[in-house]
């Protein structure tokens, strides 16, 4: 599937952001949160245990008002002077013993519920983070053209934390208070149908404004999370470019930019919290107002002898449970709306589908023991989705035979790096095809294709691990001897052994403890350890000094022997021995031949070579004069 035809990428979401926001505002928060159900499914046992404990705790709570009714009406009733009756002390004691037993049941059930839901919150959050991260890792480059890595990090951290809070606390409290609300309301109806009917009627009127405010809180919660993500993305971008920031003395400017972003996030959060406070205050005021009014009516009934004091006490306690549950539910509703906004952002990542779809065919081993792979570009044209009006490659046609080395040269923007990206299937061509040993690469299983390619980029990548772990990125099961040999072949063994702990030396974030040339040699060693049939070198010696470049070039010459190699080079001296050199300009091959043939052609290559070699000669003469 082509990038610009894929209907499910995050880029499409961004392009239609306003439409999505409008649709989201009308979508049920609970419907959005229900999308998390697959993450709950594997833990049904825990869910059932938590639900059982929840029911037991709610039932225990709902028995307490009834116990107080019996205590007042049968235990604390005023003695009848004429009959000489006295307060029943035995009944009072039995009621208090029963209350203590209920408290024990309530304590155990609450503890079990708390542990189970907290465990579920932590477990599901970890699973969700892993699922989102796995999905992001499988996206193609177009995905990251429209979504900054800081934005992804924000969704993985702050958004999942909101969901953790919801599952590990808020939902449990919401269900508990829902049960108490329903149970207490039913007991109120049983205690006094007349008073209860008045409360129910008033509560129906109360619910409408609560729901209206709830929708607004949800919208503001989504906006607040977006602003918070912006601050994270900005900080990540700046911290990853500190050398540039400091070299241009732009610390104050970056600080001001971050202050603007954090203030925007702050004001968005304030709007959210203000409306959430309004929601809570409105809910509690309306609900308690209704209950106080109804209890006043009940007090009149007791004064008139139409209701016993114990029954009114029971009704009041159940009314308090209803009021307290309503207030708690209002807060939970705010948490639900915030989590729904966070869930929408995470679901955008989970729903994103890469434009590059893996084929089903396996990569066959070369016939007759041939070394390397046969690569063919057949009339390939391509344009980047971000630049739809500009062809990066136009009818590109060439073949690499097994064991052959072909170099790509040309001015910047000629399409050299695009060739490598198409081979790795970071993109798919618009027209034409690319074959690997006769099989279109679009038909091959993606992981097998990329596993057969060794790639050394111009920007060397070093992970925050030790030396050996960085090298084994090319072959995780490599032995210590294989790791050592790869380092030696890449002319990296000498400096590695000088490190404090040798191969076990921790290199820091992005390999900050190494020079640019040392990082590049590690990248080359990693590719050599992988030992692939196809080697792609994108300016692999660009970060090396003259001596290191000479050593690495010798290692690369040995590594390229017996395998197909495609080299991008600006330093033409490094590709003099290539079997063939393709000169690209504006996405087309304008010259092809060996170094000597192209020099004699007086074309673009000859002009580039003349400029480089003349400059190099002048530099050597100048150095000799200084010496």
Coordinates of C-alpha atoms in Angstrom, one line a residue:
X1 CA 0.0 0.0 0.0
X2 CA 1.4 3.4 -0.9
X3 CA 1.8 6.1 1.8
X4 CA -0.4 8.6 0.2
X5 CA -3.2 6.0 -0.1
X6 CA -3.3 4.8 3.5
X7 CA -6.4 6.0 5.2
X8 CA -5.5 5.2 8.8
X9 CA -2.3 7.0 9.6
X10 CA -1.9 9.7 12.2
X11 CA -1.1 12.2 9.5
X12 CA -4.7 11.7 8.2
X13 CA -5.9 12.3 11.8
X14 CA -4.0 15.6 12.0
X15 CA -5.2 16.7 8.6
X16 CA -8.8 16.2 9.8
X17 CA -8.2 17.4 13.3
X18 CA -11.2 19.8 13.5
X19 CA -13.6 17.2 12.2
X20 CA -12.3 14.6 14.7
X21 CA -12.6 17.1 17.6
X22 CA -16.2 17.8 16.6
X23 CA -17.0 14.1 16.5
X24 CA -15.3 13.4 19.7
X25 CA -17.3 16.0 21.6
X26 CA -20.5 14.2 20.7
X27 CA -19.1 10.7 21.4
X28 CA -19.9 9.1 24.7
X29 CA -17.0 9.1 27.2
X30 CA -18.0 5.6 28.3
X31 CA -18.1 4.4 24.7
X32 CA -14.6 5.7 24.3
X33 CA -13.4 4.0 27.5
X34 CA -15.1 0.8 26.5
X35 CA -12.4 0.5 23.8
X36 CA -10.1 -0.4 26.7
X37 CA -12.1 -3.6 27.4
X38 CA -9.6 -5.9 25.5
X39 CA -7.0 -4.9 28.0
X40 CA -9.2 -5.9 30.9
X41 CA -10.3 -9.2 29.3
X42 CA -7.2 -11.2 30.3
X43 CA -7.7 -10.4 34.0
X44 CA -11.4 -11.4 34.4
X45 CA -10.5 -13.3 37.6
X46 CA -9.2 -10.1 39.3
X47 CA -12.2 -8.2 37.9
X48 CA -14.6 -10.7 39.4
X49 CA -12.9 -10.8 42.7
X50 CA -12.9 -7.0 42.9
X51 CA -16.6 -6.9 41.9
X52 CA -17.5 -9.5 44.6
X53 CA -15.6 -7.5 47.2
X54 CA -17.3 -4.4 46.0
X55 CA -20.8 -5.9 46.3
X56 CA -20.1 -7.2 49.8
X57 CA -18.7 -3.8 51.0
X58 CA -21.7 -2.0 49.6
X59 CA -24.1 -4.4 51.2
X60 CA -22.4 -4.0 54.5
X61 CA -22.6 -0.2 54.3
X62 CA -26.3 -0.3 53.4
X63 CA -27.1 -2.4 56.5
X64 CA -25.8 0.2 59.0
X65 CA -28.8 2.7 58.7
X66 CA -31.3 -0.2 59.4
X67 CA -29.3 -1.2 62.5
X68 CA -29.6 2.3 63.8
X69 CA -33.3 2.3 63.2
X70 CA -33.8 -0.8 65.3
X71 CA -31.4 0.6 67.9
X72 CA -33.5 3.8 68.3
X73 CA -37.0 2.3 68.0
X74 CA -36.5 -0.8 70.0
X75 CA -33.5 -0.1 72.2
X76 CA -33.6 3.6 73.0
X77 CA -37.4 4.1 73.1
X78 CA -38.6 6.0 76.1
X79 CA -40.0 3.7 78.8
X80 CA -43.7 3.6 79.3
X81 CA -44.3 4.9 82.9
X82 CA -47.7 3.2 83.2
X83 CA -46.3 -0.2 82.2
X84 CA -43.0 0.2 84.0
X85 CA -41.1 -1.0 80.9
X86 CA -37.3 -0.2 80.7
X87 CA -34.8 0.2 78.0
X88 CA -33.7 -3.2 76.6
X89 CA -29.9 -3.3 77.3
X90 CA -29.5 -6.8 75.8
X91 CA -31.0 -5.6 72.5
X92 CA -28.6 -2.6 72.5
X93 CA -25.6 -4.8 73.1
X94 CA -26.6 -7.2 70.3
X95 CA -27.1 -4.3 67.8
X96 CA -23.6 -3.0 68.6
X97 CA -22.1 -6.4 68.2
X98 CA -23.8 -6.7 64.9
X99 CA -22.4 -3.3 63.9
X100 CA -18.9 -4.4 64.8
X101 CA -19.3 -7.6 62.7
X102 CA -20.5 -5.5 59.8
X103 CA -17.5 -3.2 60.2
X104 CA -15.1 -6.2 60.0
X105 CA -16.8 -7.5 56.8
X106 CA -16.6 -3.9 55.4
X107 CA -12.9 -3.6 56.2
X108 CA -11.9 -6.9 54.7
X109 CA -14.0 -6.4 51.5
X110 CA -12.7 -2.8 51.1
X111 CA -9.1 -4.0 51.4
X112 CA -9.6 -6.8 48.9
X113 CA -11.3 -4.4 46.5
X114 CA -8.6 -1.7 46.8
X115 CA -5.8 -4.2 46.2
X116 CA -7.4 -5.8 43.2
X117 CA -8.3 -2.5 41.4
X118 CA -4.9 -1.0 42.2
X119 CA -3.3 -4.1 40.7
X120 CA -5.5 -3.8 37.7
X121 CA -4.7 -0.2 37.2
X122 CA -1.0 -0.8 37.2
X123 CA -1.2 -3.9 35.1
X124 CA -3.5 -2.5 32.4
X125 CA -1.5 0.7 32.2
X126 CA 1.7 -1.3 31.6
X127 CA 0.0 -3.3 28.9
X128 CA -1.5 -0.2 27.3
X129 CA 1.9 1.5 27.2
X130 CA 3.5 -1.6 25.7
X131 CA 0.7 -1.9 23.1
X132 CA 1.0 1.8 22.1
X133 CA 4.8 1.6 22.0
X134 CA 4.8 -1.6 19.9
X135 CA 2.4 0.1 17.5
X136 CA 4.5 3.2 17.2
X137 CA 7.6 1.1 16.5
X138 CA 5.9 -0.3 13.4
X139 CA 5.0 3.0 11.8
X140 CA 6.6 4.2 8.7
X141 CA 8.5 7.6 8.4
X142 CA 5.4 9.5 7.3
X143 CA 4.0 8.9 10.8
X144 CA 6.9 10.8 12.3
X145 CA 6.7 13.6 9.8
X146 CA 3.4 14.7 11.3
X147 CA 3.8 13.7 15.0
X148 CA 6.7 14.7 17.1
X149 CA 8.4 12.1 19.3
X150 CA 7.8 14.3 22.4
X151 CA 4.1 14.1 21.6
X152 CA 4.3 10.3 21.6
X153 CA 6.3 10.4 24.9
X154 CA 3.6 12.6 26.5
X155 CA 0.9 10.2 25.5
X156 CA 2.8 7.2 26.9
X157 CA 3.4 9.0 30.2
X158 CA 0.8 11.6 31.2
X159 CA -2.1 10.1 29.3
X160 CA -1.6 6.6 30.6
X161 CA -1.2 7.9 34.1
X162 CA -4.8 9.3 33.9
X163 CA -6.1 6.0 32.7
X164 CA -4.2 4.3 35.6
X165 CA -5.9 6.6 38.0
X166 CA -9.2 5.9 36.5
X167 CA -8.9 2.1 36.5
X168 CA -7.0 1.8 39.7
X169 CA -9.2 4.1 41.7
X170 CA -11.9 6.2 40.1
X171 CA -13.9 3.4 38.5
X172 CA -13.9 1.4 41.7
X173 CA -15.1 4.4 43.6
X174 CA -17.7 5.2 40.9
X175 CA -19.1 1.6 41.1
X176 CA -19.1 1.6 44.8
X177 CA -20.9 4.9 45.0
X178 CA -23.3 3.9 42.2
X179 CA -24.2 0.8 44.3
X180 CA -24.6 2.9 47.4
X181 CA -26.7 5.4 45.5
X182 CA -29.1 2.8 44.1
X183 CA -29.2 0.7 47.3
X184 CA -29.8 3.7 49.5
X185 CA -32.4 5.1 47.1
X186 CA -34.3 1.8 47.2
X187 CA -34.1 1.7 50.9
X188 CA -35.4 5.2 51.1
X189 CA -38.4 4.2 48.9
X190 CA -39.0 1.2 51.3
X191 CA -38.7 3.5 54.3
X192 CA -41.0 6.2 53.0
X193 CA -42.4 6.0 49.5
X194 CA -43.8 9.5 49.7
X195 CA -40.6 11.3 50.7
X196 CA -38.5 9.1 48.4
X197 CA -40.7 9.9 45.4
X198 CA -40.2 13.7 46.0
X199 CA -36.4 13.2 46.1
X200 CA -36.3 11.1 42.9
X201 CA -38.3 13.7 41.1
X202 CA -36.0 16.5 42.2
X203 CA -32.9 14.4 41.4
X204 CA -34.0 13.9 37.8
X205 CA -34.1 17.7 37.4
X206 CA -30.6 17.9 39.0
X207 CA -29.0 15.4 36.6
X208 CA -29.4 17.5 33.4
X209 CA -27.1 20.4 34.3
X210 CA -24.5 17.9 35.7
X211 CA -24.4 16.1 32.3
X212 CA -24.0 19.4 30.5
X213 CA -21.1 20.4 32.6
X214 CA -19.6 16.9 32.3
X215 CA -19.3 17.3 28.5
X216 CA -17.5 20.6 28.9
X217 CA -15.1 19.2 31.4
X218 CA -14.2 16.4 28.9
X219 CA -13.5 18.8 26.1
X220 CA -11.3 20.9 28.3
X221 CA -9.5 17.8 29.6
X222 CA -8.6 16.8 26.1
X223 CA -7.3 20.4 25.4
X224 CA -5.3 20.4 28.6
X225 CA -3.6 17.1 27.7
X226 CA -2.7 18.5 24.2
X227 CA -1.1 21.6 25.7
X228 CA 0.8 19.4 28.2
X229 CA 2.0 17.3 25.3
X230 CA 3.2 20.4 23.5
X231 CA 5.5 21.3 26.4
X232 CA 7.0 17.8 26.5
X233 CA 7.6 17.8 22.8
X234 CA 9.2 21.3 22.9
X235 CA 11.5 20.3 25.8
X236 CA 12.5 17.0 24.1
X237 CA 13.3 18.8 20.9
X238 CA 15.4 21.5 22.7
X239 CA 17.3 19.1 25.0
X240 CA 18.3 16.9 22.0
X241 CA 19.9 20.0 20.4
X242 CA 21.7 21.5 23.3
X243 CA 25.0 22.0 21.5
X244 CA 23.2 24.0 18.8
X245 CA 21.2 26.0 21.4
X246 CA 24.3 26.9 23.4
X247 CA 26.5 27.6 20.4
X248 CA 24.0 30.1 19.1
X249 CA 23.5 31.5 22.7
X250 CA 19.7 30.9 22.5
X251 CA 19.1 29.7 26.0
X252 CA 17.0 32.7 26.9
X253 CA 14.9 32.3 23.7
X254 CA 14.3 28.6 24.3
X255 CA 13.4 29.3 27.9
X256 CA 10.9 31.9 26.7
X257 CA 9.4 29.4 24.2
X258 CA 9.0 26.8 27.0
X259 CA 7.5 29.4 29.3
X260 CA 4.9 30.3 26.7
X261 CA 4.1 26.6 26.3
X262 CA 3.9 25.9 30.0
X263 CA 1.7 28.9 30.6
X264 CA -0.6 27.7 27.8
X265 CA -0.8 24.3 29.5
X266 CA -1.4 26.0 32.9
X267 CA -4.2 28.2 31.7
X268 CA -5.8 25.2 30.0
X269 CA -5.6 23.2 33.2
X270 CA -7.0 26.1 35.1
X271 CA -10.0 26.2 32.8
X272 CA -10.5 22.5 33.2
X273 CA -10.2 22.6 37.0
X274 CA -12.5 25.6 37.2
X275 CA -15.2 23.9 35.3
X276 CA -14.7 20.7 37.3
X277 CA -15.0 22.7 40.5
X278 CA -18.3 24.2 39.1
X279 CA -19.5 20.7 38.3
X280 CA -18.7 19.4 41.8
X281 CA -20.2 22.4 43.6
X282 CA -23.3 22.3 41.4
X283 CA -23.9 18.6 42.0
X284 CA -23.4 18.8 45.8
X285 CA -25.5 21.9 46.2
X286 CA -28.5 20.7 44.1
X287 CA -28.4 17.2 45.6
X288 CA -28.1 18.3 49.2
X289 CA -30.7 21.0 48.7
X290 CA -33.1 18.4 47.6
X291 CA -32.4 16.1 50.5
X292 CA -32.5 18.8 53.1
X293 CA -35.9 19.9 51.8
X294 CA -37.2 16.3 51.9
X295 CA -35.8 15.7 55.4
X296 CA -37.6 18.8 56.6
X297 CA -40.8 17.2 55.4
X298 CA -39.9 14.0 57.3
X299 CA -39.3 16.0 60.5
X300 CA -42.8 17.4 60.1
X301 CA -44.1 13.9 59.8
X302 CA -42.4 12.8 63.0
X303 CA -43.8 15.8 64.9
X304 CA -47.3 14.8 63.6
X305 CA -46.8 11.2 64.7
X306 CA -46.9 9.8 61.1
X307 CA -43.3 8.5 61.3
X308 CA -41.2 7.0 64.1
X309 CA -37.9 8.7 65.1
X310 CA -36.0 5.5 64.2
X311 CA -37.5 5.4 60.7
X312 CA -36.7 9.0 60.1
X313 CA -33.1 8.4 61.3
X314 CA -32.9 5.5 58.9
X315 CA -34.3 7.6 56.1
X316 CA -31.8 10.4 56.9
X317 CA -28.8 8.1 56.9
X318 CA -29.8 6.6 53.5
X319 CA -30.4 10.2 52.2
X320 CA -26.9 11.1 53.4
X321 CA -25.5 8.0 51.6
X322 CA -27.4 9.2 48.4
X323 CA -26.0 12.7 48.8
X324 CA -22.5 11.6 49.5
X325 CA -22.6 9.1 46.6
X326 CA -23.8 11.8 44.3
X327 CA -21.0 14.1 45.3
X328 CA -18.4 11.3 44.8
X329 CA -19.9 10.4 41.5
X330 CA -19.6 14.0 40.3
X331 CA -15.9 13.9 41.0
X332 CA -15.6 10.5 39.4
X333 CA -17.4 11.9 36.4
X334 CA -14.7 14.5 36.1
X335 CA -12.0 11.8 36.2
X336 CA -13.9 9.8 33.6
X337 CA -14.1 12.8 31.2
X338 CA -10.4 13.5 31.7
X339 CA -9.5 9.8 31.1
X340 CA -11.8 9.7 28.1
X341 CA -9.8 12.6 26.5
X342 CA -6.5 10.8 27.3
X343 CA -7.9 7.5 25.9
X344 CA -8.9 9.2 22.6
X345 CA -5.3 10.4 22.2
X346 CA -3.9 6.9 22.9
X347 CA -6.4 5.3 20.6
X348 CA -5.2 7.5 17.8
X349 CA -1.9 5.8 18.1
X350 CA -3.3 2.3 18.5
X351 CA -5.5 2.8 15.5
X352 CA -2.7 4.2 13.3
X353 CA -1.8 1.8 10.5
X354 CA 1.5 1.9 8.7
X355 CA 1.4 2.5 5.0
X356 CA 4.1 -0.2 4.5
X357 CA 2.5 -3.6 4.7
X358 CA 4.6 -6.7 5.0
X359 CA 4.5 -9.3 2.2
X360 CA 4.1 -13.1 2.7
X361 CA 6.9 -14.6 0.7
X362 CA 10.1 -15.8 2.3
X363 CA 13.5 -14.6 1.2
X364 CA 15.2 -17.5 -0.6
X365 CA 18.9 -18.2 -0.3
X366 CA 21.0 -17.4 -3.4
X367 CA 21.2 -20.2 -5.9
X368 CA 24.5 -22.1 -6.6
X369 CA 26.1 -20.6 -3.5
X370 CA 26.2 -17.1 -5.0
X371 CA 27.6 -14.5 -2.6
X372 CA 25.6 -11.4 -2.0
X373 CA 22.2 -10.5 -3.4
X374 CA 21.0 -9.4 -6.8
X375 CA 19.1 -6.0 -6.6
X376 CA 17.2 -4.5 -9.5
X377 CA 15.4 -1.2 -9.8
X378 CA 12.9 -1.3 -12.7
X379 CA 11.6 2.0 -13.9
X380 CA 11.2 3.3 -10.3
X381 CA 9.6 6.7 -9.7
X382 CA 8.8 8.1 -6.3
X383 CA 7.7 11.4 -4.6
X384 CA 7.6 12.1 -0.9
X385 CA 4.1 12.5 0.6
X386 CA 5.2 15.8 2.2
X387 CA 6.3 17.0 -1.3
X388 CA 3.7 15.6 -3.6
X389 CA 4.5 17.9 -6.6
X390 CA 8.2 17.0 -6.7
X391 CA 9.6 13.7 -8.0
X392 CA 12.5 12.5 -5.9
X393 CA 13.2 9.6 -8.4
X394 CA 12.1 9.4 -12.0
X395 CA 12.2 6.1 -14.0
X396 CA 15.3 4.9 -12.1
X397 CA 16.6 1.7 -13.7
X398 CA 19.8 -0.2 -12.7
X399 CA 20.9 -3.6 -11.4
X400 CA 23.4 -4.7 -8.8
X401 CA 24.8 -8.2 -9.4
X402 CA 25.8 -10.5 -6.5
X403 CA 29.1 -9.3 -4.9
X404 CA 29.1 -6.1 -6.9
X405 CA 29.8 -2.6 -5.5
X406 CA 27.9 0.3 -6.9
X407 CA 28.4 3.9 -5.8
X408 CA 25.8 6.7 -6.0
X409 CA 27.1 10.2 -6.4
X410 CA 25.5 13.5 -7.2
X411 CA 24.5 16.9 -5.8
X412 CA 22.3 17.2 -2.6
X413 CA 18.7 16.4 -3.4
X414 CA 19.6 14.1 -6.3
X415 CA 17.8 11.1 -4.8
X416 CA 20.7 9.1 -3.5
X417 CA 19.4 8.5 0.1
X418 CA 15.9 7.9 -1.3
X419 CA 17.3 4.9 -3.2
X420 CA 18.4 3.4 0.2
X421 CA 15.1 4.2 1.8
X422 CA 13.2 2.5 -0.9
X423 CA 15.4 -0.6 -0.6
X424 CA 14.7 -0.7 3.1
X425 CA 11.0 -0.2 2.4
X426 CA 10.7 2.9 4.5
X427 CA 8.7 4.0 1.5
X428 CA 7.2 2.3 -1.5
X429 CA 7.7 3.5 -5.1
X430 CA 4.8 5.2 -6.9
X431 CA 5.6 3.2 -10.1
X432 CA 8.0 0.5 -11.1
X433 CA 9.3 -2.3 -8.9
X434 CA 12.4 -3.2 -6.9
X435 CA 13.5 -6.9 -6.7
X436 CA 15.7 -8.8 -4.3
X437 CA 17.1 -11.9 -5.9
X438 CA 14.3 -11.8 -8.4
X439 CA 11.4 -11.3 -5.9
X440 CA 9.6 -7.9 -5.6
X441 CA 10.5 -6.6 -2.2
X442 CA 6.9 -5.6 -1.6
X443 CA 6.1 -9.4 -1.7
X444 CA 8.7 -10.3 0.9
X445 CA 8.2 -10.5 4.6
X446 CA 9.4 -7.1 5.9
X447 CA 11.5 -8.4 8.8
X448 CA 13.3 -10.9 6.5
X449 CA 14.0 -8.2 3.9
X450 CA 15.5 -5.8 6.5
X451 CA 17.3 -8.6 8.2
X452 CA 19.2 -9.2 5.0
X453 CA 20.4 -5.6 4.8
X454 CA 23.2 -4.0 6.7
X455 CA 22.7 -0.2 6.9
X456 CA 25.3 2.3 8.1
X457 CA 23.8 5.8 8.0
X458 CA 25.6 9.2 7.9
X459 CA 24.4 9.9 11.4
X460 CA 25.8 7.2 13.6
X461 CA 23.4 5.9 16.2
X462 CA 24.7 4.8 19.6
X463 CA 22.3 3.6 22.4
X464 CA 22.6 4.3 26.1
X465 CA 24.2 0.9 26.8
X466 CA 27.7 -0.6 27.0
X467 CA 29.9 -1.2 23.9
X468 CA 29.1 -4.9 23.6
X469 CA 25.3 -4.3 23.7
X470 CA 25.6 -1.6 21.1
X471 CA 27.5 -4.0 18.8
X472 CA 25.2 -6.9 19.4
X473 CA 22.3 -4.8 18.1
X474 CA 23.4 -6.1 14.7
X475 CA 23.4 -9.8 16.0
X476 CA 21.9 -10.3 19.5
X477 CA 23.2 -13.9 19.8
X478 CA 26.8 -13.0 18.7
X479 CA 29.6 -14.6 20.7
X480 CA 32.2 -12.5 22.4
X481 CA 34.7 -13.5 19.8
X482 CA 32.4 -12.4 16.9
X483 CA 31.9 -9.1 18.6
X484 CA 35.6 -8.6 19.0
X485 CA 36.3 -9.5 15.4
X486 CA 33.7 -7.1 14.1
X487 CA 35.2 -4.3 16.2
X488 CA 38.7 -5.2 14.9
X489 CA 37.4 -5.2 11.2
X490 CA 35.9 -1.7 11.8
X491 CA 39.2 -0.5 13.2
X492 CA 37.4 0.1 16.5
X493 CA 39.1 -2.5 18.7
X494 CA 42.0 -0.2 19.7
X495 CA 40.0 2.6 21.2
X496 CA 37.5 0.2 22.8
X497 CA 40.2 -1.5 24.7
X498 CA 41.4 1.9 26.0
X499 CA 38.0 2.6 27.5
X500 CA 37.7 2.2 31.3
X501 CA 35.8 -1.1 31.2
X502 CA 36.6 -2.1 27.6
X503 CA 33.5 -3.7 25.9
X504 CA 31.6 -3.3 29.2
X505 CA 32.0 0.5 29.2
X506 CA 28.7 2.4 29.4
X507 CA 28.6 5.0 26.6
X508 CA 26.0 7.4 27.9
X509 CA 23.0 8.9 26.1
X510 CA 23.6 8.9 22.3
X511 CA 27.2 7.8 23.0
X512 CA 28.3 11.2 24.4
X513 CA 31.5 9.6 25.8
X514 CA 32.8 8.9 22.3
X515 CA 34.0 11.1 19.5
X516 CA 32.1 11.3 16.2
X517 CA 34.6 9.1 14.4
X518 CA 34.4 6.5 17.2
X519 CA 30.6 6.4 17.1
X520 CA 30.7 5.9 13.4
X521 CA 33.2 3.0 13.7
X522 CA 30.8 1.3 16.2
X523 CA 28.0 1.7 13.7
X524 CA 30.2 0.1 11.0
X525 CA 31.1 -2.8 13.4
X526 CA 27.5 -3.3 14.1
X527 CA 26.7 -3.8 10.4
X528 CA 29.7 -6.0 9.9
X529 CA 28.6 -8.2 12.8
X530 CA 25.2 -8.6 11.2
X531 CA 27.0 -10.0 8.1
X532 CA 24.1 -9.4 5.6
X533 CA 24.1 -10.2 1.9
X534 CA 23.4 -6.6 1.1
X535 CA 25.3 -3.6 2.6
X536 CA 24.0 0.0 2.3
X537 CA 26.5 2.7 3.2
X538 CA 25.2 6.2 3.4
X539 CA 28.3 8.4 3.8
X540 CA 29.7 5.8 6.2
X541 CA 33.1 7.6 6.6
X542 CA 31.8 11.1 6.7
X543 CA 32.5 11.6 10.4
X544 CA 36.1 10.3 10.3
X545 CA 39.4 12.1 10.2
X546 CA 41.8 11.2 7.4
X547 CA 43.6 8.5 9.4
X548 CA 40.5 6.9 10.7
X549 CA 38.9 7.1 7.2
X550 CA 41.9 5.2 5.7
X551 CA 41.6 2.5 8.4
X552 CA 37.8 2.2 8.0
X553 CA 38.0 2.2 4.2
X554 CA 40.4 -0.8 4.4
X555 CA 37.9 -2.5 6.7
X556 CA 35.0 -1.7 4.4
X557 CA 36.9 -3.0 1.4
X558 CA 37.3 -6.3 3.2
X559 CA 33.6 -6.3 4.3
X560 CA 32.3 -5.5 0.8
X561 CA 34.2 -8.4 -0.6
X562 CA 31.7 -11.2 -1.4
X563 CA 28.6 -9.2 -0.8
X564 CA 26.5 -6.7 -2.7
X565 CA 27.1 -3.1 -1.7
X566 CA 25.5 0.1 -2.5
X567 CA 27.5 3.2 -1.4
X568 CA 26.6 6.8 -1.2
X569 CA 29.6 9.0 -1.2
X570 CA 30.5 12.7 -1.5
X571 CA 34.2 12.0 -1.1
X572 CA 34.9 10.5 -4.5
X573 CA 38.3 9.2 -3.4
X574 CA 36.5 6.5 -1.3
X575 CA 34.7 5.0 -4.3
X576 CA 37.5 4.9 -6.9
X577 CA 37.5 1.1 -6.8
X578 CA 33.7 0.7 -7.1
X579 CA 32.6 -1.7 -9.9
X580 CA 30.3 1.0 -11.2
X581 CA 29.4 4.5 -10.3
X582 CA 25.9 6.0 -11.0
X583 CA 25.7 9.8 -11.2
X584 CA 22.3 11.0 -10.1
X585 CA 20.8 14.4 -10.7
X586 CA 17.1 15.4 -10.0
X587 CA 16.2 11.7 -9.5
X588 CA 17.6 10.4 -12.7
X589 CA 20.8 8.5 -13.7
X590 CA 22.7 10.9 -16.0
X591 CA 26.0 9.0 -16.1
X592 CA 27.2 5.5 -15.4
X593 CA 30.5 3.8 -15.5
X594 CA 33.8 3.2 -13.7
X595 CA 35.8 6.0 -12.1
X596 CA 38.2 6.1 -15.0
X597 CA 35.4 6.0 -17.6
X598 CA 33.5 8.8 -16.0
X599 CA 36.7 11.0 -15.7
X600 CA 37.1 10.7 -19.4
X601 CA 33.5 11.6 -20.1
X602 CA 33.9 15.2 -19.1
X603 CA 30.4 15.2 -17.5
X604 CA 29.1 16.1 -14.0
X605 CA 31.3 13.4 -12.3
X606 CA 34.4 14.7 -14.0
X607 CA 33.7 18.2 -12.8
X608 CA 33.0 17.0 -9.2
X609 CA 36.2 14.9 -9.3
X610 CA 38.2 17.8 -10.6
X611 CA 37.1 20.1 -7.8
X612 CA 37.7 17.6 -5.1
X613 CA 41.0 16.2 -6.2
X614 CA 42.4 19.7 -7.1
X615 CA 41.3 20.9 -3.6
X616 CA 42.9 17.9 -2.0
X617 CA 46.2 18.5 -3.9
X618 CA 46.2 22.1 -2.9
X619 CA 45.7 21.2 0.7
X620 CA 48.6 18.7 0.7
X621 CA 50.9 21.4 -0.9
X622 CA 49.9 23.9 1.8
X623 CA 50.5 21.4 4.5
X624 CA 53.9 20.5 3.1
X625 CA 54.8 24.3 3.0
X626 CA 53.8 24.7 6.6
X627 CA 55.7 21.7 7.6

